[in-house]
Each structure stands twice: as structure tokens, then as C-alpha cells.
Short mmCIF file of N, CA and C in Angstrom, two decimals:
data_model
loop_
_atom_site.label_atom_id
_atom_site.label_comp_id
_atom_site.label_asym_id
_atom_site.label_seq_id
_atom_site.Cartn_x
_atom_site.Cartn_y
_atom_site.Cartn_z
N UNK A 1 79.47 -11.02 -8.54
CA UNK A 1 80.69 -10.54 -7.95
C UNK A 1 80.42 -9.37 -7.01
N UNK A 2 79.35 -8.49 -7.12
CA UNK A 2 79.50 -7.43 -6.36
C UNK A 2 78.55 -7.72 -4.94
N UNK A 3 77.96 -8.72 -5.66
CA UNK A 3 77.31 -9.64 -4.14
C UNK A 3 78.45 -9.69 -2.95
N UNK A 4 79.02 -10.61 -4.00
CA UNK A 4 80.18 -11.03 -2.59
C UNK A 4 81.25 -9.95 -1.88
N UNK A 5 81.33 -8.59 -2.42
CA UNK A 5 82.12 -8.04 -2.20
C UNK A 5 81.72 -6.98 -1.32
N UNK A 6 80.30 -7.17 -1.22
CA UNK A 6 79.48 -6.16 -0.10
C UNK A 6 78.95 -6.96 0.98
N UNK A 7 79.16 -8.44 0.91
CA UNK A 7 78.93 -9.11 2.19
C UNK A 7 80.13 -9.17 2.65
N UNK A 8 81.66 -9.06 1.85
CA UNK A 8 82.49 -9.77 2.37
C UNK A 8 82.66 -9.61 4.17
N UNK A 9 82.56 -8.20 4.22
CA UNK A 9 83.16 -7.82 5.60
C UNK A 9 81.74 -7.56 6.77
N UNK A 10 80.85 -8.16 6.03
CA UNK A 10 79.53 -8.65 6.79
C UNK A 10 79.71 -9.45 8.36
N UNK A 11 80.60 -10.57 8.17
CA UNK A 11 80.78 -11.74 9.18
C UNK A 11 81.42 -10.98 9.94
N UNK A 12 82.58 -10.07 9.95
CA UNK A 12 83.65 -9.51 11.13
C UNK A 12 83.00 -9.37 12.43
N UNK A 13 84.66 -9.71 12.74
CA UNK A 13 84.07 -10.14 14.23
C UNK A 13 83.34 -10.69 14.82
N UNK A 14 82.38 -11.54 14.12
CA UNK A 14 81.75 -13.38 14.79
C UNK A 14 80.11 -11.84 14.52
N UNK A 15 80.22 -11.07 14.10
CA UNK A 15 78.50 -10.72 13.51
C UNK A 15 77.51 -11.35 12.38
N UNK A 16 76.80 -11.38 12.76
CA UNK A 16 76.01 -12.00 11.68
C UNK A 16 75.69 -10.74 10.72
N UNK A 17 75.65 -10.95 9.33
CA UNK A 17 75.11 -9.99 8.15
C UNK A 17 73.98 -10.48 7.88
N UNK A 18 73.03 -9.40 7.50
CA UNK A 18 71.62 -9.74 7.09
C UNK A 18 71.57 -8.98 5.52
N UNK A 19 70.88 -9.95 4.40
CA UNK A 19 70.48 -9.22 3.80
C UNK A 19 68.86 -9.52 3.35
N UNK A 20 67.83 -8.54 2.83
CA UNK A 20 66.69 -9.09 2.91
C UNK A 20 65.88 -8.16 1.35
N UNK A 21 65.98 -8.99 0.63
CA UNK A 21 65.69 -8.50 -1.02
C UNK A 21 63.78 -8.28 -0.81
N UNK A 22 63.11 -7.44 -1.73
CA UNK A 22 61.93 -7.67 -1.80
C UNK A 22 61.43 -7.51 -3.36
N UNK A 23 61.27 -8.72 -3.72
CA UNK A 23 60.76 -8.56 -5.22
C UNK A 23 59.27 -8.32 -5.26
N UNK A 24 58.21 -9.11 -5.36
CA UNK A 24 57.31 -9.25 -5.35
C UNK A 24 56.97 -10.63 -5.53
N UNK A 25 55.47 -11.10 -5.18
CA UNK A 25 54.49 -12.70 -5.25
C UNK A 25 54.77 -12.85 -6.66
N UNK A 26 55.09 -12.16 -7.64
CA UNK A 26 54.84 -12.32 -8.93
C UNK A 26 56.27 -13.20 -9.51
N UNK A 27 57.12 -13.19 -8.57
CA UNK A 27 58.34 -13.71 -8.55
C UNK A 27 58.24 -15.42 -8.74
N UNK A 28 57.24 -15.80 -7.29
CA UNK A 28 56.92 -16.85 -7.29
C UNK A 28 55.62 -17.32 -8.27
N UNK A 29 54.73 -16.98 -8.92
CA UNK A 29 53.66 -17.18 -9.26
C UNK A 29 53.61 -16.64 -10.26
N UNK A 30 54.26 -15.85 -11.23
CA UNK A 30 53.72 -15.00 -11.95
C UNK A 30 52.69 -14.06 -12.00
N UNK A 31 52.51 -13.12 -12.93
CA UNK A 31 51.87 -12.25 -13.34
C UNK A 31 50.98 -11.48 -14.89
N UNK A 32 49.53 -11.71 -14.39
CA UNK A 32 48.84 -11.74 -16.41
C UNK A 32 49.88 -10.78 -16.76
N UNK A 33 49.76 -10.56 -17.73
CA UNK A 33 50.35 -9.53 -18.99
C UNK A 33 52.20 -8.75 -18.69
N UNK A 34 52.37 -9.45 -17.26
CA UNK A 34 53.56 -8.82 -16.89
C UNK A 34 55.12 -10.00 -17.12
N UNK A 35 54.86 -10.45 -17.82
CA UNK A 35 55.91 -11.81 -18.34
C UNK A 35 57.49 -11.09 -17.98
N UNK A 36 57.79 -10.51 -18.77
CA UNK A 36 59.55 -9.68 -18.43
C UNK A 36 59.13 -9.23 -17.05
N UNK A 37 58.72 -8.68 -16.36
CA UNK A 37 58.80 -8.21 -15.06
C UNK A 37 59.19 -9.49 -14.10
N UNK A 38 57.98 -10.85 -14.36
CA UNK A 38 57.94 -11.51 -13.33
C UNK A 38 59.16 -12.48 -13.27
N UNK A 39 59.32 -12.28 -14.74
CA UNK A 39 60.55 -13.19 -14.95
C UNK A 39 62.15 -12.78 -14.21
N UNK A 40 62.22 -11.27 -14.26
CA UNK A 40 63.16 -10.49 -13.88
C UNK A 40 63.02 -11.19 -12.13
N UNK A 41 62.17 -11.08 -11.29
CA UNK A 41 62.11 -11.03 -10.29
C UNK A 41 62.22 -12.27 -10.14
N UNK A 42 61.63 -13.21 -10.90
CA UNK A 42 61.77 -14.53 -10.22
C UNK A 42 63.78 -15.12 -10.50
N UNK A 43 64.08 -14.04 -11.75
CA UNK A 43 65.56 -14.14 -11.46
C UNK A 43 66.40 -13.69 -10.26
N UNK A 44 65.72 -12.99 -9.84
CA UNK A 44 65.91 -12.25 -8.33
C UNK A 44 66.34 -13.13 -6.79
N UNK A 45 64.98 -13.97 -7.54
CA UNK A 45 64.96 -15.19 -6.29
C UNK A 45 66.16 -16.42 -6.26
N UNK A 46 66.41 -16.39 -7.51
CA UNK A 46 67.62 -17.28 -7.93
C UNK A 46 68.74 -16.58 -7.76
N UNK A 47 69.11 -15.73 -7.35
CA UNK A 47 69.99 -14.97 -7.15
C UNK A 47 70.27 -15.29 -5.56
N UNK A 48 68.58 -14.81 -4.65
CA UNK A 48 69.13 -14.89 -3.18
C UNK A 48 69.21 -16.05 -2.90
N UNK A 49 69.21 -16.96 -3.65
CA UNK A 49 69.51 -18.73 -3.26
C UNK A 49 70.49 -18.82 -3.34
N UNK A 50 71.23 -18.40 -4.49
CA UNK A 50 72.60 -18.48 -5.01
C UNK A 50 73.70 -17.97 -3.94
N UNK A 51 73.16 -16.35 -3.43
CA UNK A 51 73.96 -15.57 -2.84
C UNK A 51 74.13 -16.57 -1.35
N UNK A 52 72.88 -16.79 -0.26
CA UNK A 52 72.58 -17.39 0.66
C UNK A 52 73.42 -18.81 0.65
N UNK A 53 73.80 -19.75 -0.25
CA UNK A 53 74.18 -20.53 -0.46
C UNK A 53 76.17 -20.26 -0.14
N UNK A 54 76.10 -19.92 -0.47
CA UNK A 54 77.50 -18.93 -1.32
C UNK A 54 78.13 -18.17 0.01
N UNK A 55 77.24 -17.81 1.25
CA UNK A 55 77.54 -16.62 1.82
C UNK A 55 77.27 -17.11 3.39
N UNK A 56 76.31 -18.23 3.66
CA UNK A 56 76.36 -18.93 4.55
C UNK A 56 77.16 -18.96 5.89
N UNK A 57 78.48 -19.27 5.24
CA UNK A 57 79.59 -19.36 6.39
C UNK A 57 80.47 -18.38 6.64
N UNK A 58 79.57 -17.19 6.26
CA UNK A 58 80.60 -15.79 6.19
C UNK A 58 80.48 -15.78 7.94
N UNK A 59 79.16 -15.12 8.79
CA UNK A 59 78.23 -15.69 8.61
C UNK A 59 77.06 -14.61 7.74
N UNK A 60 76.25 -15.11 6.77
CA UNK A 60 75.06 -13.95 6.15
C UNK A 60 73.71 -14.96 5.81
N UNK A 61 72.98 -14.34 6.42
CA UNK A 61 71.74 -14.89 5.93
C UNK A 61 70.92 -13.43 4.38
N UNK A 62 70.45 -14.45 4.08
CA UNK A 62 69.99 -14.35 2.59
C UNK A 62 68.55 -14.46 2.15
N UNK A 63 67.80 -13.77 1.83
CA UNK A 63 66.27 -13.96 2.37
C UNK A 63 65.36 -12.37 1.39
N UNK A 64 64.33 -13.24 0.94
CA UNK A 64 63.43 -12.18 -0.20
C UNK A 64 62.04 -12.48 0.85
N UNK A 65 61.78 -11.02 1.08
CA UNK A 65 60.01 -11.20 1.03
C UNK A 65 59.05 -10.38 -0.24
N UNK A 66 58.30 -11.61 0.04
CA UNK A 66 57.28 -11.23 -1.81
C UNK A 66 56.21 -11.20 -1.63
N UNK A 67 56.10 -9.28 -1.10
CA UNK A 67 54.67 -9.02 -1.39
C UNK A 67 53.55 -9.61 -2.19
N UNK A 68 52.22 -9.90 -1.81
CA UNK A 68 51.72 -10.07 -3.15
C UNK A 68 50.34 -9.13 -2.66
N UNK A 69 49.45 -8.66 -3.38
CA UNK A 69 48.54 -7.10 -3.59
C UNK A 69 48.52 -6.81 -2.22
N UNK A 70 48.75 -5.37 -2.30
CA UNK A 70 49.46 -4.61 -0.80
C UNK A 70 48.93 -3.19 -0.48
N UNK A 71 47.97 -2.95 0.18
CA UNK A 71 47.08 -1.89 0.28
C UNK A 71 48.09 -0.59 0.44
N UNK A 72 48.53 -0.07 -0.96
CA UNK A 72 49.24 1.53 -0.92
C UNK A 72 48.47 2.21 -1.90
N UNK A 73 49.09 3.35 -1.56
CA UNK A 73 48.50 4.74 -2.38
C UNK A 73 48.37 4.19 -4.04
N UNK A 74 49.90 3.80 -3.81
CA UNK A 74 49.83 3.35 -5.67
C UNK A 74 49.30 2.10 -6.43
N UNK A 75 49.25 1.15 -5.36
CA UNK A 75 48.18 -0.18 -5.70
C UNK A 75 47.20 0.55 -5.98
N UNK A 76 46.41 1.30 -5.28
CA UNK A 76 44.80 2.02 -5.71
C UNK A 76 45.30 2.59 -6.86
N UNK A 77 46.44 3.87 -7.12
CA UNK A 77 46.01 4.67 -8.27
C UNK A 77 46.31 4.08 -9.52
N UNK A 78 46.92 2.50 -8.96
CA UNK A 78 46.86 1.77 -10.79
C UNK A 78 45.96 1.08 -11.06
N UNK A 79 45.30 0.79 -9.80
CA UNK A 79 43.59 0.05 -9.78
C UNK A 79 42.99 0.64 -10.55
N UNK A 80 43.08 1.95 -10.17
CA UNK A 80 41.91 3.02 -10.95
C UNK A 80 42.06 3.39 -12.36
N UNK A 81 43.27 3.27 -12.54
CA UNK A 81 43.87 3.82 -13.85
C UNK A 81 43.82 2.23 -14.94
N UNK A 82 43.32 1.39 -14.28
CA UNK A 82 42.90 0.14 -14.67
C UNK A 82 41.53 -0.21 -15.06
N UNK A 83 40.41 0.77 -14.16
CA UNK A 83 39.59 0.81 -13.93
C UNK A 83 39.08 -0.49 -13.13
N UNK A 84 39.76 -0.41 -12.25
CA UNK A 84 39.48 -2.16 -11.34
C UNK A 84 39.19 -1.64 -10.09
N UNK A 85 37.95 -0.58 -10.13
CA UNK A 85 37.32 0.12 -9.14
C UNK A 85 35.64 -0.79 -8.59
N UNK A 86 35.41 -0.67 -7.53
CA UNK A 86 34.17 -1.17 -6.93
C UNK A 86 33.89 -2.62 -7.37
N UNK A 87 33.12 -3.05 -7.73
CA UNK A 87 32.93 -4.78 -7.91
C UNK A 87 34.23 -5.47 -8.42
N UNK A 88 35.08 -4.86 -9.57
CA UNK A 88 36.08 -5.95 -10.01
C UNK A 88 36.81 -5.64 -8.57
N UNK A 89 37.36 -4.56 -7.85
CA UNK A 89 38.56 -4.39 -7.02
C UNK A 89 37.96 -5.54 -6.16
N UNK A 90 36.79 -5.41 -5.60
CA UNK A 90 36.15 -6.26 -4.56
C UNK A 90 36.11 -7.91 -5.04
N UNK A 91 36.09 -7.90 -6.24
CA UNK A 91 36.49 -9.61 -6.71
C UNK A 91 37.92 -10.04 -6.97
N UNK A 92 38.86 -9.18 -6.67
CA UNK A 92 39.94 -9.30 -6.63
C UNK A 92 40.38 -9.68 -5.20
N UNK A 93 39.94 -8.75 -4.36
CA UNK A 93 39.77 -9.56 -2.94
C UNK A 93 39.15 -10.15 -2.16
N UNK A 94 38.18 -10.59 -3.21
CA UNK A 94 37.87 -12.45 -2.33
C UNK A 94 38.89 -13.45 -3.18
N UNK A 95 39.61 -12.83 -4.30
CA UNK A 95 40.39 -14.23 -4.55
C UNK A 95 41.41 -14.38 -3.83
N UNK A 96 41.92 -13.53 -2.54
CA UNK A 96 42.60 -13.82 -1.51
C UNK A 96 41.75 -14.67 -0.58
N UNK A 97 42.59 -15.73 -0.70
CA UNK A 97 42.36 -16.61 0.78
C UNK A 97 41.99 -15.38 1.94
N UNK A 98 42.58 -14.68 2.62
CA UNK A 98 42.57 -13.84 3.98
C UNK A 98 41.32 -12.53 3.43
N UNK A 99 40.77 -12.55 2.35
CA UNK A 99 39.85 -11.75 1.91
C UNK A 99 40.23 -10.10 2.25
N UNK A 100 41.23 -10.08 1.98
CA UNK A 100 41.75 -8.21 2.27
C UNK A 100 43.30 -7.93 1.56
N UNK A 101 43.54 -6.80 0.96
CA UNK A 101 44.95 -6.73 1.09
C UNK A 101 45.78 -6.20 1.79
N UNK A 102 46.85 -6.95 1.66
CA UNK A 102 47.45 -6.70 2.54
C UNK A 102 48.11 -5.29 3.15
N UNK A 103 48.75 -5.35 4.57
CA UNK A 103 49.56 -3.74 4.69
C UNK A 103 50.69 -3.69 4.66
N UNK A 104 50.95 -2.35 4.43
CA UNK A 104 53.01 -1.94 3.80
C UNK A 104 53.22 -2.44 5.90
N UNK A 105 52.57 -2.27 6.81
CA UNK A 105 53.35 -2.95 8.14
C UNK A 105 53.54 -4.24 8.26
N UNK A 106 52.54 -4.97 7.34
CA UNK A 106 52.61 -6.37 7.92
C UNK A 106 53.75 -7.25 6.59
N UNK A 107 54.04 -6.18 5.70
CA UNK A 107 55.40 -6.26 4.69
C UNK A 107 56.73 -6.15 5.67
N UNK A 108 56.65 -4.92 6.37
CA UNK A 108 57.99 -4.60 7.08
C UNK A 108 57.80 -5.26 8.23
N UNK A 109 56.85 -5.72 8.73
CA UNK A 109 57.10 -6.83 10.21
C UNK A 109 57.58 -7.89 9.20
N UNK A 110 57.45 -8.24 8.28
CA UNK A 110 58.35 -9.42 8.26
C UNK A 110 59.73 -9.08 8.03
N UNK A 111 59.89 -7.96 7.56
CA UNK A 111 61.14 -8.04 7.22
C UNK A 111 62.15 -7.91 8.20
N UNK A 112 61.57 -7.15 9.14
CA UNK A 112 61.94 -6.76 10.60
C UNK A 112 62.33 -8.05 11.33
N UNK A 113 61.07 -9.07 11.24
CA UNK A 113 61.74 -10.55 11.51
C UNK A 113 62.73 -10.84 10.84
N UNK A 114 62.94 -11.20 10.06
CA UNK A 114 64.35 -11.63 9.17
C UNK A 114 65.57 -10.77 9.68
N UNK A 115 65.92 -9.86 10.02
CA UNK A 115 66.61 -9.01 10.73
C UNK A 115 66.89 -9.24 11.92
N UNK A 116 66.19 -9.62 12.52
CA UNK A 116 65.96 -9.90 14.34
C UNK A 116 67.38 -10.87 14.41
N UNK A 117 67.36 -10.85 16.10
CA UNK A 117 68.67 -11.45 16.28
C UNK A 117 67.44 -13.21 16.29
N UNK A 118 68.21 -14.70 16.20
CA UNK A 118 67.39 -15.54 16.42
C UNK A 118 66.95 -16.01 15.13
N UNK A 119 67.38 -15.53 14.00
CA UNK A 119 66.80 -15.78 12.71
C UNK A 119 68.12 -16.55 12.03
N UNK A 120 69.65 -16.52 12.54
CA UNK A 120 70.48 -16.71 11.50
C UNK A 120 70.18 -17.92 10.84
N UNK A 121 69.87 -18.72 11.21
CA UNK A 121 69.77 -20.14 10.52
C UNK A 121 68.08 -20.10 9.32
N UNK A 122 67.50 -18.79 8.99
CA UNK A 122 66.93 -18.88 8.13
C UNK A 122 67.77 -18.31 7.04
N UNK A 123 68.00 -19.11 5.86
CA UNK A 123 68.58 -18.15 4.46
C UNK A 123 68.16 -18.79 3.57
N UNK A 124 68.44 -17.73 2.67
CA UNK A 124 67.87 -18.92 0.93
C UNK A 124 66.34 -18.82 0.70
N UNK A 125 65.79 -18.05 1.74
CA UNK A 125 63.99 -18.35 1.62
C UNK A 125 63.23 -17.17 1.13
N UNK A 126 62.38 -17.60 0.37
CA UNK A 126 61.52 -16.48 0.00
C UNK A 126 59.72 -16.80 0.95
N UNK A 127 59.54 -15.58 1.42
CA UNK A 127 58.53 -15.94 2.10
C UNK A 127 57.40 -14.79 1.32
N UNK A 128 56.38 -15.21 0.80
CA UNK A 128 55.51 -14.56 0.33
C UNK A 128 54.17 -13.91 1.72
N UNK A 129 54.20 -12.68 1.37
CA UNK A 129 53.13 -12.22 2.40
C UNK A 129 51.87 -11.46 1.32
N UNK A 130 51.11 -12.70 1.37
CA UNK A 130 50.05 -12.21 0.65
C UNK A 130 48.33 -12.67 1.06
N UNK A 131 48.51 -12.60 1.80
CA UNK A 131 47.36 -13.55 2.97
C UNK A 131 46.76 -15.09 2.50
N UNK A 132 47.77 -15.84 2.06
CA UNK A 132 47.37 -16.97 1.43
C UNK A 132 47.41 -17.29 0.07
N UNK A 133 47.87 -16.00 -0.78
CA UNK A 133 47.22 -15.86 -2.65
C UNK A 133 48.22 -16.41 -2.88
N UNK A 134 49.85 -17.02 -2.45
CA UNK A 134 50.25 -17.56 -2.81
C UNK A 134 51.26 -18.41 -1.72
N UNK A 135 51.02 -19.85 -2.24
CA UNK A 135 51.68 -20.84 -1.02
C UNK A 135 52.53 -21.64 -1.40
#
């Protein structure tokens, strides 16, 4: 309900509303030892299907991007606090397809796309940016 009541006045005046959720890859794919988290998020995603569905002909597009491992300050300091420093961190990124992780810009260029004028007819989609780790 409070979905709909913060898009309602989205469409006025022939504008398009954007909204653009970011859960995380773990949404789509899960996550070891993180079961309630991934589950939460992948409820997330069922949500912007629901909403996107629902909200369509306001007009609103509806749309999650899902990070998946994302080169920040705090990815490293839970690496470390993991101890998933030097060889494991480095075998963690060759199990990316694109062999690197990813950046907080190439997170917000997408989101920035989804925003752009030229996009309305994308909704409902979750697009994972994780250089391939999940398709």
C-alpha cells in the first residue's frame, strides 16, 4: 500500500516516474551462510515485479540493480575481518567471469541508465552488475 501511494502522483502530467531499488546479486543467487538476508532481498525483487506490474500505466517504471562483490572501503574491511586477504581475496576474483570487482561507478552508471529519459519501457527487471558472477 505505501508503494502505491508514493507513485501515485508519479505519472502527473504525462511524466514518467522512475523508481530504481538496489538489493544485492545475493537476491538473485543467493548467499553461503547469509540465508535470511538473501531471502529478504530476493523478497525485494518480488516486490519490484509486483510494484512495476501494478504501476505500469501510471506511467512508472520499476527496476532493481544487484550489485554483486563491489570494490568499497567496506567490501575490503569485511574481507579482512574475514581474513579473505591475499590468495583467498585473489581466488575470489578469478571466480568472476570479468576477473575484478566491480566499481560503486559502474553500480551508479547503471542506475543512472534506468533513470535516463529512453528507458520507460524497461520495468519489472533486475539487472545484476557483477561482471558476469551472475547471469
Amino acid at each position: 500500500m505505501s508503494c502505491r501511494i508514493c507513485v501515485r502522483g508519479g505519472g502527473a502530467a504525462g511524466r514518467r516516474a522512475s523508481l530504481v531499488v538496489v538489493p544485492s546479486d545475493s537476491a538473485k543467487a543467493g548467499s553461503f551462510g547469509d540465508a535470511v538476508s538473501s531471502a529478504a532481498r530476493a523478497g525485494v525483487l518480488g516486490m519490484v515485479r509486483s510494484v512495476a506490474r501494478e504501476n505500469a500505466v501510471v506511467p512508472m517504471a520499476v527496476n532493481a540493480v544487484c550489485p554483486g562483490p563491489t570494490d568499497t572501503a567496506m567490501y575490503r574491511e569485511l574481507a579482512d575481518a574475514q581474513g579473505l586477504t591475499g590468495k583467498v581475496f585473489s581466488g575470489m576474483t578469478r571466480g568472476i567471469p570479468a576477473r575484478r570487482l566491480g566499481t560503486p561507478e559502474e553500480v551508479a552508471a547503471t542506475i543512472h541508465f534506468l533513470l535516463s529519459p529512453g528507458t520507460a519501457y524497461i520495468t519489472g527487471q533486475a539487472i545484476s552488475v557483477s561482471g558476469g558472477l551472475t547471469m
